[in-house]
Short mmCIF file of C-alpha atoms and ligand atoms in Angstrom, two decimals:
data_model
loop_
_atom_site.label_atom_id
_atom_site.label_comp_id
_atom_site.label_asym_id
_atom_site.label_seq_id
_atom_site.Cartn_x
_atom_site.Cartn_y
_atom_site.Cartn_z
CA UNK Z 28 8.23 -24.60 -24.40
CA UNK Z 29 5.95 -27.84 -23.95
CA UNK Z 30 4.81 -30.02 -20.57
CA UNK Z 31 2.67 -32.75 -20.53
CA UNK Z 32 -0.46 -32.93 -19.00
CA UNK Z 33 -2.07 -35.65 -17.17
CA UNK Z 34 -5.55 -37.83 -16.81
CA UNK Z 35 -6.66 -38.64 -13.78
CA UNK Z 36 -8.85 -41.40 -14.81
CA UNK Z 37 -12.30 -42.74 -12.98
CA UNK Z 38 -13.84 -39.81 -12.24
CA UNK Z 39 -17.13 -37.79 -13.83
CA UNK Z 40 -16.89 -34.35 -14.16
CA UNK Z 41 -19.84 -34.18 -11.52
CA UNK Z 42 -17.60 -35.95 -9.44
CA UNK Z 43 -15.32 -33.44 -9.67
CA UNK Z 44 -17.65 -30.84 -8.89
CA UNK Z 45 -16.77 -27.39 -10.08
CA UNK Z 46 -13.04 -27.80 -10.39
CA UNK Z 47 -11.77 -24.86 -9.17
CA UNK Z 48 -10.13 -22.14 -11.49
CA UNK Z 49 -6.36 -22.16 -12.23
CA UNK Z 50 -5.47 -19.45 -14.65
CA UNK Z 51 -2.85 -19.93 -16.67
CA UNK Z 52 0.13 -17.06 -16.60
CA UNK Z 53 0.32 -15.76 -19.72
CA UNK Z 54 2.33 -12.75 -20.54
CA UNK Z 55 0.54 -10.08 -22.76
CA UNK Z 56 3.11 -10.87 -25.78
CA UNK Z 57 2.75 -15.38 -25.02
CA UNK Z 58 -0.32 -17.06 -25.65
CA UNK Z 59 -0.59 -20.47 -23.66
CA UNK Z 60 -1.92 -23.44 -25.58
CA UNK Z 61 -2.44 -27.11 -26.44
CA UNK Z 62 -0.94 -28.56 -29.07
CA UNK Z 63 -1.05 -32.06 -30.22
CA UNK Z 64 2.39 -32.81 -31.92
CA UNK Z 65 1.56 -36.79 -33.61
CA UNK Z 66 -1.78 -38.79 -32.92
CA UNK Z 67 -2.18 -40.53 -29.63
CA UNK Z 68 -3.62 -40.87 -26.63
CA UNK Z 69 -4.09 -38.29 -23.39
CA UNK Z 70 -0.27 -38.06 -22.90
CA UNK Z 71 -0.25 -36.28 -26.57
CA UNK Z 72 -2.30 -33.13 -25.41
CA UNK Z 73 0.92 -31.05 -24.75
CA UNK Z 74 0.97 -27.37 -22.95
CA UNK Z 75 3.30 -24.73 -24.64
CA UNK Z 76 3.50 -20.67 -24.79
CA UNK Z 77 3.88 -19.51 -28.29
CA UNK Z 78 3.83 -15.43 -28.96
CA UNK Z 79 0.42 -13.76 -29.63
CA UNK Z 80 -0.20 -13.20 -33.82
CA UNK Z 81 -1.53 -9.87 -34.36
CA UNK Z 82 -4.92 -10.25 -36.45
CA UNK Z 83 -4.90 -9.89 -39.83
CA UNK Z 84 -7.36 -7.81 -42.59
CA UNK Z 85 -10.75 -9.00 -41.18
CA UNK Z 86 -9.28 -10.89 -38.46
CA UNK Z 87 -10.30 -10.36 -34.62
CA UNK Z 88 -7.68 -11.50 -31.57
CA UNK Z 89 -9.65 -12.98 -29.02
CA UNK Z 90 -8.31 -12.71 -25.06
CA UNK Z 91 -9.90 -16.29 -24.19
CA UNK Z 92 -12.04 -16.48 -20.76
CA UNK Z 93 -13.61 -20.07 -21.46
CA UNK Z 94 -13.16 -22.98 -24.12
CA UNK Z 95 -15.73 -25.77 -24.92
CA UNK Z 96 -14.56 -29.43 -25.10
CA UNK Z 97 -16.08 -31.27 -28.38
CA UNK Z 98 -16.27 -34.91 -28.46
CA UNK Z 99 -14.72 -34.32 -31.46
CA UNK Z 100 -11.81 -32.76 -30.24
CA UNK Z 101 -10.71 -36.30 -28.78
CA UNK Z 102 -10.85 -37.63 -32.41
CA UNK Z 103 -8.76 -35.00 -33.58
CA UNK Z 104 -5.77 -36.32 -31.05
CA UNK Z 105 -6.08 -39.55 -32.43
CA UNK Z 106 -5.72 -38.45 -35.98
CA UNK Z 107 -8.49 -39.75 -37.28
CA UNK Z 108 -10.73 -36.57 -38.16
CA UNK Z 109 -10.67 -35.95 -41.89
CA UNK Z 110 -11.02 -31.99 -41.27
CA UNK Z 111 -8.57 -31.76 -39.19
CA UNK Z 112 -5.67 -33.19 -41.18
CA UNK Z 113 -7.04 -31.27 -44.31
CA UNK Z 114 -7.01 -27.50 -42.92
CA UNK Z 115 -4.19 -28.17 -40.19
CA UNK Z 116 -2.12 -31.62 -39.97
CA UNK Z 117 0.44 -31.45 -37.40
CA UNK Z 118 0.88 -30.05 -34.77
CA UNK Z 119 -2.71 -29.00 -34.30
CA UNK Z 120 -4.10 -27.44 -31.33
CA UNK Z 121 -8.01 -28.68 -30.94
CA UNK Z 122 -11.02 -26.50 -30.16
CA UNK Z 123 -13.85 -25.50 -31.77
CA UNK Z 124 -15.73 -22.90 -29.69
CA UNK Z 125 -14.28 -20.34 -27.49
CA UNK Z 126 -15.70 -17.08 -25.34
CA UNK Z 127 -13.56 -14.05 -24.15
CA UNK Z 128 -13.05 -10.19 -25.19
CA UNK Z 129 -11.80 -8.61 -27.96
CA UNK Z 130 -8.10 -7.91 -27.64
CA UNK Z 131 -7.67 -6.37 -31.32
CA UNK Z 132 -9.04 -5.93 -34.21
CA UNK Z 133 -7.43 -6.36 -37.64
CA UNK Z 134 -7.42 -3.74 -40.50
CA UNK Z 135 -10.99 -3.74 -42.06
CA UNK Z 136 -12.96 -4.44 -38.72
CA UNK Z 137 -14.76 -1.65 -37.72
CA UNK Z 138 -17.98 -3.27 -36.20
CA UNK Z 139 -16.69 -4.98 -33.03
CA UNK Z 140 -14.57 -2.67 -30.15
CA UNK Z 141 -11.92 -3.82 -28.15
CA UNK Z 142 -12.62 -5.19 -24.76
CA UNK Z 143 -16.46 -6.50 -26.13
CA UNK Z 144 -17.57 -9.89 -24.55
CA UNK Z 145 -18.31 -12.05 -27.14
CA UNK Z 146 -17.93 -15.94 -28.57
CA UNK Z 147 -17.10 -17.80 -31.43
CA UNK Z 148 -16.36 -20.92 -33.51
CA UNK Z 149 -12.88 -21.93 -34.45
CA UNK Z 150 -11.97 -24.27 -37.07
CA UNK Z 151 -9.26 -25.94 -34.58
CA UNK Z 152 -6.83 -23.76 -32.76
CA UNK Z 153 -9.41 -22.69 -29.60
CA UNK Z 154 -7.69 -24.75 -27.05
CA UNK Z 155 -5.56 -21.26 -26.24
CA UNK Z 156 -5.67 -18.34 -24.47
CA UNK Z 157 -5.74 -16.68 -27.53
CA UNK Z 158 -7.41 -17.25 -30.79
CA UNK Z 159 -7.13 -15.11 -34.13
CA UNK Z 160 -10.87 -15.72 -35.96
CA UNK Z 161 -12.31 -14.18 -38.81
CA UNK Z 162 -14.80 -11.51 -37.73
CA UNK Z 163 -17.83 -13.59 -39.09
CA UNK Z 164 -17.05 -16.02 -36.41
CA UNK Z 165 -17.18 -13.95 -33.90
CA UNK Z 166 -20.96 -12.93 -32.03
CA UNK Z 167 -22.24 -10.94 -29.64
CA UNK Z 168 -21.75 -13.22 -25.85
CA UNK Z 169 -25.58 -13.42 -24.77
CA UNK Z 170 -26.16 -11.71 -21.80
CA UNK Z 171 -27.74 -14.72 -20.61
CA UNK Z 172 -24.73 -16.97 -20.34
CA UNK Z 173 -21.62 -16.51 -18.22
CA UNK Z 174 -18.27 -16.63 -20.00
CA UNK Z 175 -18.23 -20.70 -19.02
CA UNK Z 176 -21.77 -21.32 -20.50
CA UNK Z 177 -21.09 -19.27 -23.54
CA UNK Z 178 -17.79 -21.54 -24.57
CA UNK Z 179 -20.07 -23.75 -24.57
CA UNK Z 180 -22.97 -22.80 -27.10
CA UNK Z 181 -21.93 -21.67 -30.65
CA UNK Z 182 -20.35 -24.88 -31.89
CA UNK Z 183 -22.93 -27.42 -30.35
CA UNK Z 184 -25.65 -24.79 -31.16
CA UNK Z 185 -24.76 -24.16 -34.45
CA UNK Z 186 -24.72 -27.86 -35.03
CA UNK Z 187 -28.32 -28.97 -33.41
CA UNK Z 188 -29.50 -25.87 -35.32
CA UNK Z 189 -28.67 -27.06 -38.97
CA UNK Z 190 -29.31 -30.40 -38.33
CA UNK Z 191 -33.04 -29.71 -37.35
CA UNK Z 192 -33.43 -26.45 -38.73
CA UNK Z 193 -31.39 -26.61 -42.28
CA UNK Z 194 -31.58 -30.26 -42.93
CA UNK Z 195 -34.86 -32.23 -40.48
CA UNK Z 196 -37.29 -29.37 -40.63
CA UNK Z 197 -39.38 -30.91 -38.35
CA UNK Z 198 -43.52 -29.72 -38.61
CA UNK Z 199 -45.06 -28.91 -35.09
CA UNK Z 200 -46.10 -32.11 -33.49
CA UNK Z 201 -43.47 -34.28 -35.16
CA UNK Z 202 -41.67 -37.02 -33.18
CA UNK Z 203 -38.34 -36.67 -32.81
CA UNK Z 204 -35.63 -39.25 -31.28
CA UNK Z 205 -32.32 -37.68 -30.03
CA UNK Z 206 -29.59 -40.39 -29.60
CA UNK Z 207 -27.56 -39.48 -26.70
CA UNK Z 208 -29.90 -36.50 -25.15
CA UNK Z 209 -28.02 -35.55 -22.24
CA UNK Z 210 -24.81 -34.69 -23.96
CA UNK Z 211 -23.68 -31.50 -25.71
CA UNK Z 212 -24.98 -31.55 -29.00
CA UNK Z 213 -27.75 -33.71 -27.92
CA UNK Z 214 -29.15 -31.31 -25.04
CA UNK Z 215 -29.29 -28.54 -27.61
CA UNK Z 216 -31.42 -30.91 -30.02
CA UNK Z 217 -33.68 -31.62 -27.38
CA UNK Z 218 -34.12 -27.72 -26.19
CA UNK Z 219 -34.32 -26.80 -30.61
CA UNK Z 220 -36.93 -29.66 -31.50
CA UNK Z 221 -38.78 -28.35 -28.27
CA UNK Z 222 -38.99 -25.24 -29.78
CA UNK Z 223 -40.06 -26.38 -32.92
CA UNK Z 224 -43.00 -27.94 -31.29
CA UNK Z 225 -42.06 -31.35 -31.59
CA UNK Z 226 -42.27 -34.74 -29.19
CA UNK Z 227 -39.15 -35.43 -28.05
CA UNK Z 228 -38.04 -38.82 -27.16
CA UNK Z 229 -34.71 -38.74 -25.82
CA UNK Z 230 -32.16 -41.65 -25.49
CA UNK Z 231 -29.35 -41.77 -22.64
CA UNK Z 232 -26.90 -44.16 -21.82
CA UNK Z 233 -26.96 -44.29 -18.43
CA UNK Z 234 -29.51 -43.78 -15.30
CA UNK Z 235 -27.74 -40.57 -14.00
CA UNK Z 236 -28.69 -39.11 -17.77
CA UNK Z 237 -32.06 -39.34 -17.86
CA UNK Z 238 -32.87 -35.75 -15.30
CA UNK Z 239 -30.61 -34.07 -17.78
CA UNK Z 240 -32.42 -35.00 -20.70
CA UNK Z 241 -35.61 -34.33 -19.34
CA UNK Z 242 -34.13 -30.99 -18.33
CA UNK Z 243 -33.64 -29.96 -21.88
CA UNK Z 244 -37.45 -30.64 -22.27
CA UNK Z 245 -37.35 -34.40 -23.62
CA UNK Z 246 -41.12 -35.62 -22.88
CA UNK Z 247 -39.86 -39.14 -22.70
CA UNK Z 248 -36.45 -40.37 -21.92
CA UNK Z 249 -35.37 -44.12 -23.09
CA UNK Z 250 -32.81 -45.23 -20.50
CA UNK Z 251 -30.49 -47.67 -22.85
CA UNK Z 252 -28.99 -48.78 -19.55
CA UNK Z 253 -31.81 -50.16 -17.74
CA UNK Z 254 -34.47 -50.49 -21.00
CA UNK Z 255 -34.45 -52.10 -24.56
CA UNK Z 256 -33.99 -49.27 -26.64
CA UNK Z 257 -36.17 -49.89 -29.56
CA UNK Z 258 -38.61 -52.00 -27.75
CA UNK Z 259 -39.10 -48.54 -26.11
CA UNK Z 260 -39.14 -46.16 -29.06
CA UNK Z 261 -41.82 -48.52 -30.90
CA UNK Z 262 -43.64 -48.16 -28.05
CA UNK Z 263 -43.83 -44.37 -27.54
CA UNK Z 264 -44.21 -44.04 -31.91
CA UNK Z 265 -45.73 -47.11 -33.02
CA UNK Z 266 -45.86 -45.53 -36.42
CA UNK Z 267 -41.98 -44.34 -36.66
CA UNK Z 268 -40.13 -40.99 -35.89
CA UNK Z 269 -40.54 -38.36 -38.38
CA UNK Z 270 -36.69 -37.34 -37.28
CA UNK Z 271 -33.99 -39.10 -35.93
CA UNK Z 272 -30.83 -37.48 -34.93
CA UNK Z 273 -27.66 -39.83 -34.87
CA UNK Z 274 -23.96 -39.26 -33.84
CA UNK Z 275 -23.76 -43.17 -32.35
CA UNK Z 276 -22.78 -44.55 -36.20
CA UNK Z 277 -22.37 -47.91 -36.49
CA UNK Z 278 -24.63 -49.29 -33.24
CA UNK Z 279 -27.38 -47.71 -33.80
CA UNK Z 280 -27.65 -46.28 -37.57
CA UNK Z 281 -29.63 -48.99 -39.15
CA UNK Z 282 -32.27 -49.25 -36.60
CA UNK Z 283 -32.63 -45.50 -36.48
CA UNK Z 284 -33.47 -46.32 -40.58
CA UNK Z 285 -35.87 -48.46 -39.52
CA UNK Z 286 -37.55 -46.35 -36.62
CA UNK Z 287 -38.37 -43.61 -39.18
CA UNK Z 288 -41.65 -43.22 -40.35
CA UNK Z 289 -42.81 -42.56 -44.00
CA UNK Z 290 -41.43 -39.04 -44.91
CA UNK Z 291 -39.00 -39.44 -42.08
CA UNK Z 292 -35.49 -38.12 -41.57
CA UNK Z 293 -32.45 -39.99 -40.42
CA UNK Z 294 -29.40 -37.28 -39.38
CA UNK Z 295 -26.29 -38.88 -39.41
CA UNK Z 296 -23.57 -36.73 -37.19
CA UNK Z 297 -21.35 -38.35 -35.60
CA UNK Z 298 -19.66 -42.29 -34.96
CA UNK Z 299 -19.10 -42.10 -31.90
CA UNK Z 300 -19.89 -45.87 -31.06
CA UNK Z 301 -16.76 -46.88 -32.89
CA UNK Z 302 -14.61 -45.14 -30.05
CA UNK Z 303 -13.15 -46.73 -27.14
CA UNK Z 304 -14.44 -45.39 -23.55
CA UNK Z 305 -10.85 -46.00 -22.09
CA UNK Z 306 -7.31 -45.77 -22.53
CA UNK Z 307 -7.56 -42.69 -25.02
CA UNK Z 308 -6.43 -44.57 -28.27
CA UNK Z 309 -8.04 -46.47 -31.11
CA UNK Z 310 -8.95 -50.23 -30.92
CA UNK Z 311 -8.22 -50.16 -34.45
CA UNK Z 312 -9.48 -53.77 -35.19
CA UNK Z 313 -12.55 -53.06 -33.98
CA UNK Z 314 -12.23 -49.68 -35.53
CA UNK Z 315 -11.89 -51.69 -38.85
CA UNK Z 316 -14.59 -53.96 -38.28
CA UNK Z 317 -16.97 -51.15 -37.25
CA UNK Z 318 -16.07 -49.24 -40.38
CA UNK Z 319 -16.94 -52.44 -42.69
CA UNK Z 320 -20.02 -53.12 -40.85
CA UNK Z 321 -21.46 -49.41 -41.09
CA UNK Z 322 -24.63 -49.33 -43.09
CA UNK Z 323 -24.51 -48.09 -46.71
CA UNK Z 324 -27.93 -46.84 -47.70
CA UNK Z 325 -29.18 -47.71 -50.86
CA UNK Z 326 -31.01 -45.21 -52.93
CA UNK Z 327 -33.18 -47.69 -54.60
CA UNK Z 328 -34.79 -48.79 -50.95
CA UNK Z 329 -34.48 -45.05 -49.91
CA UNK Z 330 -36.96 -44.27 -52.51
CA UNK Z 331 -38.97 -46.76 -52.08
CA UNK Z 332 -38.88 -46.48 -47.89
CA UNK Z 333 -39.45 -42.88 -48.59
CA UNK Z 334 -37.05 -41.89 -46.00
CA UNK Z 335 -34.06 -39.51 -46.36
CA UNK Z 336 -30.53 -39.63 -44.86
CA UNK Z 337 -28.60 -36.58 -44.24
CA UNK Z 338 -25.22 -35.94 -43.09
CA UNK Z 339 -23.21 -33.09 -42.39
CA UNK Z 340 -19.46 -32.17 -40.64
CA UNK Z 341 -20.17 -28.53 -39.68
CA UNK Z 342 -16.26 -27.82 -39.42
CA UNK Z 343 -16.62 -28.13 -43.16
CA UNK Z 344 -19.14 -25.13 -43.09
CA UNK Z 345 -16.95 -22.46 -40.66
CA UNK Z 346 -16.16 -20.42 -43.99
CA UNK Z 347 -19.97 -20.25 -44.95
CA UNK Z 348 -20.56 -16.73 -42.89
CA UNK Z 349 -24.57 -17.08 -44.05
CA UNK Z 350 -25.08 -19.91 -42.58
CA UNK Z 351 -23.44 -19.01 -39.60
CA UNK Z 352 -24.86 -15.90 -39.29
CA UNK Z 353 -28.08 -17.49 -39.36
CA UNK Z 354 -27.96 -20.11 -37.48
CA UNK Z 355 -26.07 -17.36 -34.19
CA UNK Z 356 -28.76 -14.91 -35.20
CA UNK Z 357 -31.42 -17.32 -34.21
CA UNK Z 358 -29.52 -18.98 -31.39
CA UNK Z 359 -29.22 -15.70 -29.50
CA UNK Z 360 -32.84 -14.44 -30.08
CA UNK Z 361 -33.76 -17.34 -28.15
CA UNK Z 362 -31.12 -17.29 -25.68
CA UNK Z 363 -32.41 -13.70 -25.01
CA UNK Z 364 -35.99 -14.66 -25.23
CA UNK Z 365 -35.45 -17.57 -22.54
CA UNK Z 366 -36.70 -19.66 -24.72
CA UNK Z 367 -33.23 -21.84 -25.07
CA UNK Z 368 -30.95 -22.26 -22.38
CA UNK Z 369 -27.30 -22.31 -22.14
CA UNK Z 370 -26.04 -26.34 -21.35
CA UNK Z 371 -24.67 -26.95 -17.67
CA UNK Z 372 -20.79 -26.95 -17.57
CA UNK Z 373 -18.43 -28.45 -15.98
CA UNK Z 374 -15.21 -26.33 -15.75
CA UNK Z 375 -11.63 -27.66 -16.12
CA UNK Z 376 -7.99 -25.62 -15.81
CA UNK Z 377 -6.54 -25.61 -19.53
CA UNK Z 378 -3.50 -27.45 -17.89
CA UNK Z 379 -6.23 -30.29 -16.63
CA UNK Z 380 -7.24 -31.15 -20.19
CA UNK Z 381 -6.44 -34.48 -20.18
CA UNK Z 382 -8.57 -35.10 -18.17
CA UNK Z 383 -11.61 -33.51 -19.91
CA UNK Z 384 -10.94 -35.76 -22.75
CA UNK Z 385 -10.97 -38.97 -20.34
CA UNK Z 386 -14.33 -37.92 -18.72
CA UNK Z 387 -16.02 -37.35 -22.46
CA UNK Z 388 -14.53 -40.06 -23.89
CA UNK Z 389 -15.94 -42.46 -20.91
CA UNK Z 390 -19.54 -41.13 -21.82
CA UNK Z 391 -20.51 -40.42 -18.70
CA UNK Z 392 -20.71 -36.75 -18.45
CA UNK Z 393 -23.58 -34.41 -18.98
CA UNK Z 394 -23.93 -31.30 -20.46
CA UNK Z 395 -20.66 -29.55 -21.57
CA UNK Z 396 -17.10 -29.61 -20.20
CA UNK Z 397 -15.24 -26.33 -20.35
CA UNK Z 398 -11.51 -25.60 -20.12
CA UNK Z 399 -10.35 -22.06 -17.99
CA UNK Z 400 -7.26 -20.66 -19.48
N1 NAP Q 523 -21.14 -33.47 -37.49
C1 NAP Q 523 -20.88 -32.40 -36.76
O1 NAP Q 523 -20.77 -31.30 -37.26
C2 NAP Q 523 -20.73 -32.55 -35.27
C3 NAP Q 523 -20.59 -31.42 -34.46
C4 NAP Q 523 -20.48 -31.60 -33.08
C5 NAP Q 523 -20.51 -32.89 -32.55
N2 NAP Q 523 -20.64 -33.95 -33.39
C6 NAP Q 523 -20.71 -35.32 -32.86
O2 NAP Q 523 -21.79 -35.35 -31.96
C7 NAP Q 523 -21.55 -36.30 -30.96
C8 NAP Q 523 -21.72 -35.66 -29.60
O3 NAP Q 523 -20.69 -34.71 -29.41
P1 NAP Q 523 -20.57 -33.90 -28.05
O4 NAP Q 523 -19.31 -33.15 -28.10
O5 NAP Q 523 -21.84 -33.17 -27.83
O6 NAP Q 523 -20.39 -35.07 -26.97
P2 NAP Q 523 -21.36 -35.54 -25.79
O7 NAP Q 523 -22.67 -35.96 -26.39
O8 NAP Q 523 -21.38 -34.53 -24.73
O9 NAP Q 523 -20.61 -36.81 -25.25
C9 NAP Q 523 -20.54 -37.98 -26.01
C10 NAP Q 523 -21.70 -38.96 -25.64
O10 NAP Q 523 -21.74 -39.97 -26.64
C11 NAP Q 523 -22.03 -41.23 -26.05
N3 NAP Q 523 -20.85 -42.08 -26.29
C12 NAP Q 523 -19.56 -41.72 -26.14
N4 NAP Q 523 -18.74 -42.73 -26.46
C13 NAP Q 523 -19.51 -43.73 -26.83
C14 NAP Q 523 -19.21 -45.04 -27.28
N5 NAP Q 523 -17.97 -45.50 -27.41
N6 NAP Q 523 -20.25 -45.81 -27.60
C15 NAP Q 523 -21.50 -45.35 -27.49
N7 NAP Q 523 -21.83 -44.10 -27.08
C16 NAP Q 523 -20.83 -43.30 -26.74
C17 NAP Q 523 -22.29 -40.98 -24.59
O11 NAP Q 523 -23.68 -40.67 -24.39
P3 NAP Q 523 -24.84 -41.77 -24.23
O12 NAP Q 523 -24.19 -43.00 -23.66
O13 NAP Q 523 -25.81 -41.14 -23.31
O14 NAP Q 523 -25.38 -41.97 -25.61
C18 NAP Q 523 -21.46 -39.73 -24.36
O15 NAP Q 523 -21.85 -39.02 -23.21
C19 NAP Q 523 -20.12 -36.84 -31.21
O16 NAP Q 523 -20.22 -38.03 -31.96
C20 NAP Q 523 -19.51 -35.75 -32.05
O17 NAP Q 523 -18.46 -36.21 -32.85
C21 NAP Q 523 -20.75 -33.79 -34.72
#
């Protein structure tokens, strides 16, 4: 059974407010769920009941309180992430990060008890109100973070931590430059390089950013809005960054090169900047253009520059349980220390996801937005 679901366009989450909860009926033996039958815009995100899969050998069935909306995820219902059509095609329902309690356990499982609160990352399929995970994707929820905030952490967590942790490896006292510092996986690079010791210069793209950002810790934030963004990060490191984080792509990637300092670190994410803000589906001549004109880095000047460019896709790395169990290791110590913080959320009912994908894609929110099923 499948109804559409709607955008209602030209408002921020913030705006919004709290939306107020709707939970979704869902019998014990139906799951409800989005599923994206063909690429397209927010009229594609469809809402259907499907029954619940019992977990298989190592598996753990997840009753779903909370579900964290990726960026990404808005890619996926184009059809144009790479991951996506590799492990699933279509239909696909999105989601990457999910929080809730045990609802069963699969043959094999015998650390984890029904009814425990935890959360965990899914390669697709969390946009449901239940989700069927292997058991090393599943953690412990912090005690620190309501079901809401914790839907929120382990994918953009697990991403700011290998990017600065497995790849950067920034010293104490390094300067660091987080494109986009207010968002999801940008407010958890500013809180990580924080904790690393670093100076963090954060960039936003608009005004209503910038207390966000300096939330997360950023010492300086570079409004792109109101300031000229590279007049403004020579200023604050006349000698270069030592790490740059980067999920823009094509607008920003070869000046972040540029910006680094000797030694320095250019991490390549994400491309966002070749997405359109409205409407919810490819301008693909610009798409094409953007593609062409995306910098190719030469290994001969990266030698001689002495500057590195990494890359990752951590969907790719869902199925490597020691780097996840890691990277969630570390994430909670400091989530119990206090020394990180769980993002603010916006919440959403699973039925309003249409519009969560407007308000990321228009890049004005802050923080995470978080569907209720
Ligand atoms: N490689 C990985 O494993 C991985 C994992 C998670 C996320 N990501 C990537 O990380 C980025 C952030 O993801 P998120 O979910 O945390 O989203 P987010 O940062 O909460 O929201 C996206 C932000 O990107 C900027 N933006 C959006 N559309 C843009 C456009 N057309 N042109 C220029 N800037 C635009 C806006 O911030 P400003 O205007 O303030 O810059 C916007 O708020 C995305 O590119 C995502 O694909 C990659």
């Amino acid at each position: 059974m499948s109804r559409s679901v709607t955008a209602r366009g030209g408002h921020t989450p913030y705006e919004w407010g709290m939306v107020a909860v709707a939970q979704m009926s869902s019998s014990p033996s139906h799951l409800t769920k989005v599923v994206v039958h063909s690429a397209g815009g927010h009229d594609h995100l469809k809402l259907e009941t499907a029954p619940i899969p019992a977990p298989g050998p190592g598996q753990v069935s997840i009753d779903v309180r909370a579900i964290g909306v990726n960026y990404a995820d808005t890619i996926v219902r184009m059809g144009l992430y790479a991951s996506a059509k590799e492990y699933v095609g279509w239909p696909i329902t999105p989601g990457f990060e999910v929080s809730g309690t045990v609802a069963a356990l699969g043959p094999g499982v015998t650390d984890l008890a029904v009814g425990a609160e935890v959360f965990a990352v899914t390669r697709f399929g969390g946009y449901s109100s239940r989700v069927v995970v292997d058991r090393s994707q599943v953690f412990r929820r912090p005690a620190c973070a309501s079901f809401e905030q914790a839907a929120a952490i382990p994918a953009v967590y697990m991403t700011a931590w290998y990017a600065l942790f497995e790849l950067a490896h920034p010293r104490p006292g390094a300067k660091v430059l987080v494109h986009s510092a207010a968002g999801g996986v940008g407010g958890a690079l500013v809180q990580m390089a924080k904790i690393a010791g670093c100076e963090v210069v954060g960039v936003v793209g608009t005004s209503q950013k910038i207390a966000t950002a300096k939330a997360a810790g950023a010492d300086h934030v570079i409004d792109k809005s109101t300031q000229s963004l590279w007049r403004e990060a020579r200023r604050l490191a006349p000698d270069g960054y030592d790490v740059i984080l980067d999920a823009n792509g094509v607008a920003t990637l070869r000046d972040s090169y540029r910006h680094l300092r000797r030694a320095g670190k250019l991490v390549v994410y994400g491309f966002h900047s070749m997405m359109p803000k409205s409407g919810g589906r490819p301008n693909w001549p610009k798409l094409a253009l953007d593609y062409v004109r995306t910098p190719r880095f030469n290994p001969l000047d990266m030698t001689n520059d002495s500057h590195s460019v990494l890359a990752f896709n951590l969907s790719y790395l869902f199925d490597r349980a020691d780097l996840l169990a890691e990277g969630m290791a570390q994430i909670t110590a400091w989530l119990d220390a206090g020394k990180l913080a769980p993002p603010p959320v916006v919440t959403y009912p699973l039925a309003d996801v249409a519009r969560a994908h407007a308000d990321i894609e228009s890049g004005k929110t802050v923080g995470k937005l978080v569907l209720i099923p």
